[in-house]
Short mmCIF file of C-alpha atoms in Angstrom, two decimals:
data_model
loop_
_atom_site.label_atom_id
_atom_site.label_comp_id
_atom_site.label_asym_id
_atom_site.label_seq_id
_atom_site.Cartn_x
_atom_site.Cartn_y
_atom_site.Cartn_z
CA MET B 1 117.53 63.62 129.80
CA GLN B 2 117.04 62.28 126.33
CA GLU B 3 115.33 64.72 124.15
CA PRO B 4 112.29 63.57 122.17
CA LYS B 5 112.51 63.14 118.62
CA ILE B 6 110.03 64.62 116.08
CA ASP B 7 108.70 60.93 114.84
CA ASP B 8 108.17 60.17 118.33
CA ILE B 9 106.06 63.10 118.96
CA SER B 10 104.04 62.47 115.97
CA GLU B 11 103.58 58.88 116.82
CA ARG B 12 102.18 60.07 120.29
CA LEU B 13 99.81 62.73 118.59
CA LEU B 14 98.61 60.78 115.79
CA GLY B 15 99.28 56.96 116.50
CA PRO B 16 101.85 54.98 114.90
CA GLU B 17 100.31 54.52 111.65
CA GLN B 18 97.60 57.20 111.41
CA SER B 19 98.01 60.38 109.35
CA PRO B 20 96.30 63.62 110.25
CA HIS B 21 93.59 63.17 107.70
CA GLU B 22 92.60 59.68 108.92
CA GLN B 23 89.41 60.13 110.46
CA PRO B 24 88.07 57.86 113.35
CA VAL B 25 84.67 55.84 112.65
CA ILE B 26 81.58 57.10 114.62
CA SER B 27 79.02 54.48 115.30
CA VAL B 28 75.66 55.78 116.39
CA VAL B 29 73.85 53.16 118.82
CA GLU B 30 70.01 53.85 118.73
CA ASP B 31 69.35 51.00 121.14
CA ALA B 32 70.39 51.64 124.38
CA ASP B 33 70.80 47.84 125.31
CA ALA B 34 73.46 47.44 122.48
CA PHE B 35 75.25 50.28 123.95
CA GLY B 36 77.60 47.94 125.73
CA ALA B 37 78.21 45.70 122.71
CA THR B 38 81.71 45.19 121.38
CA VAL B 39 82.81 47.46 118.69
CA PRO B 40 85.68 47.31 116.22
CA SER B 41 88.83 48.83 117.36
CA GLY B 42 89.35 52.71 116.52
CA GLU B 43 85.53 53.31 116.71
CA PHE B 44 83.84 55.61 118.79
CA VAL B 45 80.25 54.94 120.24
CA VAL B 46 77.70 57.65 120.33
CA ASP B 47 74.52 57.14 122.46
CA PRO B 48 71.88 59.51 121.10
CA THR B 49 69.50 58.77 124.08
CA MET B 50 72.22 59.45 126.72
CA ALA B 51 70.89 56.37 128.57
CA GLN B 52 74.20 55.62 130.02
CA GLY B 53 74.72 59.08 131.13
CA GLY B 54 71.30 58.97 132.97
CA ALA B 55 70.51 62.26 131.69
CA GLY B 56 67.52 60.84 129.64
CA ALA B 57 67.66 63.84 127.12
CA PRO B 58 68.12 63.03 123.41
CA LEU B 59 71.24 64.22 122.11
CA ARG B 60 70.44 66.51 118.90
CA ALA B 61 73.16 67.95 116.29
CA GLU B 62 71.22 70.67 114.50
CA PRO B 63 73.03 72.96 112.17
CA GLN B 64 73.01 76.70 112.96
CA GLN B 65 71.55 79.16 110.45
CA PRO B 66 73.99 81.64 109.29
CA GLU B 67 73.38 85.21 110.32
CA TYR B 68 75.15 88.58 109.87
CA ARG B 69 77.18 89.18 113.02
CA ASP B 70 77.68 92.68 114.39
CA ALA B 71 76.08 94.29 111.31
CA PRO B 72 76.27 97.69 112.62
CA PHE B 73 80.32 97.71 112.81
CA ALA B 74 80.39 96.69 109.23
CA LEU B 75 77.95 99.55 108.41
CA ALA B 76 80.23 101.96 110.21
CA PHE B 77 83.22 100.54 108.49
CA PHE B 78 81.63 100.79 105.25
CA ALA B 79 80.53 104.56 105.94
CA GLN B 80 83.86 105.64 107.08
CA LEU B 81 85.32 103.86 103.96
CA VAL B 82 82.97 106.03 101.72
CA LEU B 83 84.13 109.32 103.47
CA VAL B 84 87.87 108.38 102.79
CA PHE B 85 87.46 107.77 99.20
CA PHE B 86 85.16 110.93 98.84
CA PHE B 87 88.14 113.12 100.37
CA ALA B 88 90.79 111.23 98.23
CA PHE B 89 88.99 111.51 95.00
CA SER B 90 87.25 114.80 95.53
CA TRP B 91 89.49 116.92 97.65
CA GLY B 92 92.64 114.95 97.28
CA VAL B 93 92.84 114.69 93.68
CA SER B 94 91.87 118.49 93.12
CA ALA B 95 94.50 119.62 95.41
CA LEU B 96 97.30 117.70 93.61
CA ARG B 97 96.13 119.37 90.59
CA GLN B 98 96.16 122.85 91.76
CA GLU B 99 99.73 122.13 93.29
CA SER B 100 100.93 120.64 90.05
CA ASP B 101 99.44 123.94 88.19
CA ASP B 102 100.84 126.34 90.75
CA ALA B 103 104.17 124.56 90.15
CA ALA B 104 103.96 124.68 86.42
CA GLY B 105 103.15 128.54 86.88
CA ASN B 106 106.19 129.26 89.03
CA GLY B 107 108.35 127.43 86.43
CA ASN B 108 107.07 129.60 83.58
CA ASP B 109 107.66 132.59 85.63
CA GLY B 110 111.32 131.72 85.92
CA GLY B 111 110.95 130.97 89.60
CA GLY B 112 112.97 127.44 89.03
CA ALA B 113 110.61 125.94 91.26
CA SER B 114 111.17 121.95 92.12
CA ASP B 115 108.98 119.43 90.84
CA GLU B 116 109.61 117.20 94.22
CA ASP B 117 105.91 118.10 95.51
CA SER B 118 104.20 117.51 92.29
CA VAL B 119 105.75 114.05 92.15
CA SER B 120 105.05 113.11 95.43
CA LEU B 121 102.23 110.70 94.77
CA SER B 122 104.06 108.81 92.01
CA GLY B 123 106.78 108.23 94.79
CA VAL B 124 104.32 106.84 96.86
CA LEU B 125 103.04 104.54 94.28
CA TRP B 126 106.58 103.31 93.38
CA LEU B 127 107.31 102.79 97.31
CA CYS B 128 104.03 100.71 97.29
CA PHE B 129 105.20 98.83 94.24
CA LEU B 130 108.59 98.13 95.62
CA THR B 131 107.70 97.07 98.79
CA SER B 132 105.02 94.71 97.43
CA LEU B 133 107.51 92.99 95.44
CA ALA B 134 109.98 92.58 98.47
CA SER B 135 107.11 91.34 100.62
CA ILE B 136 106.35 88.60 97.96
CA ALA B 137 110.04 87.39 97.87
CA ILE B 138 110.52 87.63 101.70
CA SER B 139 107.22 85.64 102.09
CA ALA B 140 108.17 82.99 99.58
CA LEU B 141 111.66 82.52 101.14
CA SER B 142 110.45 82.20 104.61
CA LEU B 143 108.02 79.60 103.66
CA HIS B 144 110.62 77.56 102.05
CA ILE B 145 113.04 78.08 104.95
CA MET B 146 110.15 77.42 107.67
CA THR B 147 109.12 74.20 105.69
CA HIS B 148 112.67 72.53 105.48
CA HIS B 149 114.45 74.09 108.56
CA ALA B 150 111.65 74.54 110.94
CA GLU B 151 113.76 73.30 113.92
CA THR B 152 116.98 74.84 113.06
CA LEU B 153 114.87 78.22 112.56
CA ILE B 154 113.31 78.03 116.12
CA GLN B 155 116.91 77.14 117.71
CA SER B 156 118.41 79.99 115.71
CA SER B 157 115.89 82.67 116.87
CA LEU B 158 116.48 81.82 120.39
CA ILE B 159 120.28 81.98 119.99
CA ALA B 160 120.06 85.08 118.20
CA SER B 161 117.86 86.73 120.82
CA CYS B 162 120.57 86.20 123.19
CA CYS B 163 123.39 87.15 120.91
CA PHE B 164 121.58 90.50 120.53
CA ILE B 165 121.04 91.15 124.16
CA GLY B 166 124.48 90.32 124.84
CA PHE B 167 125.71 92.91 121.92
CA MET B 168 123.60 95.33 123.84
CA VAL B 169 125.06 94.62 127.29
CA PHE B 170 128.64 95.10 125.73
CA VAL B 171 127.50 98.31 124.11
CA PHE B 172 126.24 99.85 127.44
CA PHE B 173 129.39 98.72 129.31
CA ALA B 174 131.94 100.00 126.67
CA ASP B 175 129.98 103.34 126.89
CA GLY B 176 129.93 103.48 130.63
CA ILE B 177 126.26 103.24 131.12
CA ILE B 178 126.50 101.02 133.92
CA SER B 179 122.85 100.94 135.08
CA LEU B 180 121.33 99.96 131.51
CA ALA B 181 124.19 97.66 131.22
CA CYS B 182 123.08 95.78 134.38
CA LEU B 183 119.38 95.97 133.46
CA TRP B 184 120.17 94.33 129.95
CA LEU B 185 122.56 91.73 131.72
CA VAL B 186 119.46 90.77 133.96
CA ILE B 187 117.33 90.33 130.49
CA LEU B 188 120.10 88.38 128.90
CA LEU B 189 120.06 86.19 132.07
CA LEU B 190 116.32 85.36 131.83
CA THR B 191 116.23 85.07 128.18
CA ALA B 192 118.99 82.18 128.65
CA ILE B 193 116.96 80.55 131.27
CA TYR B 194 114.13 80.50 129.01
CA ALA B 195 115.90 79.28 126.03
CA ARG B 196 117.45 76.35 127.95
CA THR B 197 114.04 75.62 129.73
CA VAL B 198 112.12 75.34 126.37
CA TRP B 199 114.84 73.84 124.36
CA TYR B 200 113.52 70.23 124.52
CA ARG B 201 110.29 71.35 123.26
CA ILE B 202 111.87 72.80 120.05
CA PRO B 203 111.05 69.48 118.17
CA PHE B 204 107.43 69.31 119.14
CA ALA B 205 106.93 73.15 118.15
CA ALA B 206 109.01 72.30 114.73
CA ALA B 207 106.46 69.37 114.31
CA ASN B 208 103.41 71.84 114.91
CA LEU B 209 104.85 74.24 112.47
CA ARG B 210 105.35 71.82 109.67
CA THR B 211 102.08 70.55 110.25
CA ALA B 212 100.48 74.09 109.81
CA LEU B 213 102.94 74.76 106.78
CA SER B 214 101.58 71.60 105.18
CA ALA B 215 98.15 72.73 105.31
CA ILE B 216 99.18 76.07 103.79
CA GLN B 217 101.08 74.32 101.06
CA THR B 218 98.11 71.88 100.20
CA ASN B 219 95.85 75.19 99.79
CA ALA B 220 98.60 77.08 98.17
CA GLY B 221 95.49 79.37 96.91
CA VAL B 222 95.70 81.33 100.20
CA CYS B 223 99.25 82.58 99.21
CA ILE B 224 97.71 83.91 96.00
CA LEU B 225 95.06 85.49 97.95
CA ALA B 226 97.27 86.88 100.42
CA TYR B 227 99.42 88.62 97.67
CA VAL B 228 96.04 89.75 96.59
CA VAL B 229 95.20 91.23 100.07
CA SER B 230 98.83 92.99 100.11
CA PHE B 231 98.15 94.79 96.60
CA LEU B 232 94.53 96.13 98.26
CA ALA B 233 96.39 97.44 101.34
CA ASN B 234 98.70 99.33 98.95
CA ILE B 235 96.02 100.84 97.33
CA TRP B 236 94.43 101.67 100.60
CA VAL B 237 97.61 103.43 101.41
CA VAL B 238 97.64 105.39 98.32
CA VAL B 239 93.84 106.20 98.91
CA TRP B 240 94.42 107.35 102.45
CA PHE B 241 97.21 109.56 101.40
CA LEU B 242 95.04 111.39 98.92
CA ALA B 243 92.59 111.96 101.53
CA PHE B 244 94.96 113.38 104.04
CA ILE B 245 96.35 115.81 101.53
CA GLY B 246 92.60 116.53 100.46
CA VAL B 247 91.63 117.47 103.75
CA SER B 248 95.14 119.12 104.87
CA PHE B 249 94.43 121.30 101.66
CA ARG B 250 90.88 122.10 102.62
CA GLU B 251 92.04 123.24 106.07
CA SER B 252 94.84 125.28 104.95
CA SER B 253 95.27 129.10 104.82
CA CYS B 254 97.14 130.81 101.88
CA SER B 255 98.40 134.05 101.55
CA ASP B 256 100.99 135.40 98.99
CA GLY B 257 101.26 132.29 97.29
CA VAL B 258 102.34 130.37 100.58
CA CYS B 259 100.02 127.83 101.99
CA GLN B 260 99.99 126.43 105.56
CA SER B 261 98.04 123.63 106.79
CA ASN B 262 95.79 124.19 109.81
CA MET B 263 94.34 120.67 110.48
CA ASN B 264 92.26 120.44 113.63
CA VAL B 265 93.04 117.58 116.18
CA PRO B 266 89.71 115.58 115.52
CA SER B 267 90.52 115.59 111.86
CA ILE B 268 93.82 114.18 112.32
CA ILE B 269 92.80 111.67 114.97
CA LEU B 270 89.59 110.52 112.76
CA LEU B 271 92.05 109.83 109.81
CA ILE B 272 94.63 107.87 111.96
CA LEU B 273 91.56 105.90 113.32
CA SER B 274 90.38 105.48 109.83
CA PHE B 275 93.67 104.22 108.36
CA HIS B 276 94.63 101.74 111.30
CA TRP B 277 90.88 100.44 111.31
CA THR B 278 90.76 99.61 107.74
CA SER B 279 94.28 98.02 107.88
CA GLN B 280 93.27 95.97 110.44
CA VAL B 281 90.16 94.90 108.61
CA ILE B 282 92.08 93.97 105.58
CA LYS B 283 94.61 91.80 107.68
CA ASN B 284 92.15 90.07 109.77
CA VAL B 285 90.07 89.22 106.87
CA LEU B 286 92.96 87.23 105.55
CA HIS B 287 93.75 85.86 108.98
CA VAL B 288 90.36 84.59 109.32
CA THR B 289 90.31 82.95 105.93
CA VAL B 290 93.26 81.14 106.59
CA SER B 291 92.03 79.92 109.94
CA GLY B 292 89.00 78.62 108.15
CA VAL B 293 91.12 76.87 105.77
CA VAL B 294 93.23 75.12 108.06
CA GLY B 295 90.32 74.16 110.35
CA THR B 296 88.69 72.53 107.17
CA TRP B 297 91.88 70.91 106.34
CA TRP B 298 91.90 69.29 109.55
CA PHE B 299 88.26 68.30 110.15
CA ALA B 300 87.06 67.85 106.50
CA PRO B 301 90.18 67.06 104.62
CA ALA B 302 87.99 66.16 101.57
CA ASP B 303 87.19 70.00 100.93
CA ALA B 304 90.93 71.16 101.41
CA LEU B 305 93.03 68.91 99.41
CA SER B 306 93.94 71.15 96.54
CA VAL B 307 95.58 74.42 95.43
CA PHE B 308 92.48 75.96 94.61
CA SER B 309 90.34 74.08 97.19
CA PRO B 310 86.58 74.81 97.98
CA ALA B 311 87.53 75.62 101.53
CA ILE B 312 89.28 78.79 100.45
CA MET B 313 86.35 80.45 98.90
CA ASP B 314 84.11 79.09 101.61
CA SER B 315 86.23 80.82 104.36
CA PHE B 316 86.77 83.93 102.51
CA SER B 317 82.96 84.17 101.92
CA ARG B 318 82.26 83.42 105.57
CA ALA B 319 84.81 86.19 106.39
CA THR B 320 83.46 88.92 104.40
CA THR B 321 79.76 88.46 104.83
CA TYR B 322 78.58 86.60 107.93
CA SER B 323 81.88 87.17 110.13
CA PHE B 324 82.63 90.69 108.62
CA GLY B 325 80.82 92.71 111.33
CA SER B 326 82.76 90.82 114.19
CA ILE B 327 85.95 91.52 112.04
CA CYS B 328 85.11 95.11 111.92
CA MET B 329 84.39 95.18 115.60
CA GLY B 330 87.40 93.56 116.60
CA SER B 331 89.84 95.69 114.29
CA LEU B 332 88.08 98.85 115.70
CA LEU B 333 89.37 98.02 119.09
CA VAL B 334 92.85 97.30 117.95
CA ALA B 335 92.60 100.45 115.94
CA LEU B 336 91.74 102.62 118.71
CA ILE B 337 94.89 101.40 120.85
CA GLN B 338 96.94 102.02 117.36
CA THR B 339 95.71 105.47 117.31
CA LEU B 340 96.28 106.18 121.13
CA GLN B 341 100.00 104.65 120.44
CA THR B 342 100.60 106.85 117.49
CA LEU B 343 99.31 110.16 119.20
CA ALA B 344 101.29 109.38 122.36
CA ARG B 345 104.71 108.86 120.31
CA ASN B 346 103.99 111.82 118.20
CA ALA B 347 103.45 113.81 121.36
CA ARG B 348 106.72 112.33 123.26
CA ARG B 349 108.73 113.16 119.62
CA ASN B 350 107.47 116.95 119.66
CA ASP B 351 107.48 117.23 123.73
CA ARG B 352 108.92 120.67 124.77
CA GLY B 353 107.70 120.67 128.12
CA GLY B 354 109.53 118.27 130.19
CA GLY B 355 106.57 115.68 130.17
CA GLY B 356 108.59 112.93 128.28
CA LEU B 357 108.59 110.66 131.27
CA LEU B 358 104.76 110.87 131.52
CA LEU B 359 104.27 110.27 127.95
CA CYS B 360 106.81 107.36 127.82
CA ILE B 361 104.79 105.84 130.75
CA ARG B 362 101.58 106.14 129.08
CA LYS B 363 103.13 104.73 125.92
CA CYS B 364 104.36 101.69 127.50
CA GLN B 365 100.71 101.29 129.37
CA LEU B 366 99.16 101.32 125.85
CA ARG B 367 101.53 98.72 124.46
CA LEU B 368 101.00 96.47 127.21
CA PHE B 369 97.17 96.73 126.88
CA TYR B 370 97.82 96.48 123.07
CA LEU B 371 99.98 93.03 123.66
#
């Protein structure tokens, strides 16, 4: 069977001479008797009286008034954010100062104490800075590759998956673990069948990918917004790290100059939940903004045809105002699952009672639920 070409697919989707931004002409016919009249080719005719449909009710298009949705979740999010910032700058900073003073005192006493603990915050800052630079470089390179080699990228990903699974099969057979080798062999067979089945659809997927990237490139301001959001996410990591140090220091017991943290389980769970919740909110605000920009690019292209188009600010405003409560609610649901996954992973790592299998099953259940 001959595989369809991208141009043929685009022609089927958009027509032979129609671009994505050519909007059809909509004619509104108020006279029901004229509804059957001939109209120019390419126009859609709307009968507001719905006389042809027999309903008899007028067709009204009234704009909805904007309203703040799921506001209690937004208020709860801001409340926990204020608490974390209080713990960070009230308890965390003072804990670091006291730790630095203790290290300096031990040094003056000739104890030769190491400065590793006192510079831990600067290490986190440098780590966040380097990861931000790496993410900017990787995202720019990925955008370039996806734009110019979309079809090759999809094909390579399928082939790479098969090669990786084949490598795992070879490793398990070489180690004599026949059961796992057979299991991975079955996975390899299913992956190869899947790749062979969807291979002819790759041009269509590549066309969709290029269309989405065209919307992003036309409104390149969303990339700048993504970098700003990444910077805010790094700031959040540092603030949460300070809050964790502050709470841990407050709940620690010291004797003879040696302090031992005794954080209770609720404090740990709430801090982990706060970290995942805020991280998800930051990510989903960007996701909703990009979705709004792409939607505007499709249905109102006049507002989304420049680098800093009005669609970017409008979508970001909606994501941070009217839709922010809904974003917080959805992010909280995901954060709850992520928190349970973190606890299950740590419990399995620290397991000493032989319950590793049960914890593994629970972790798999949480992973499937999260997907």
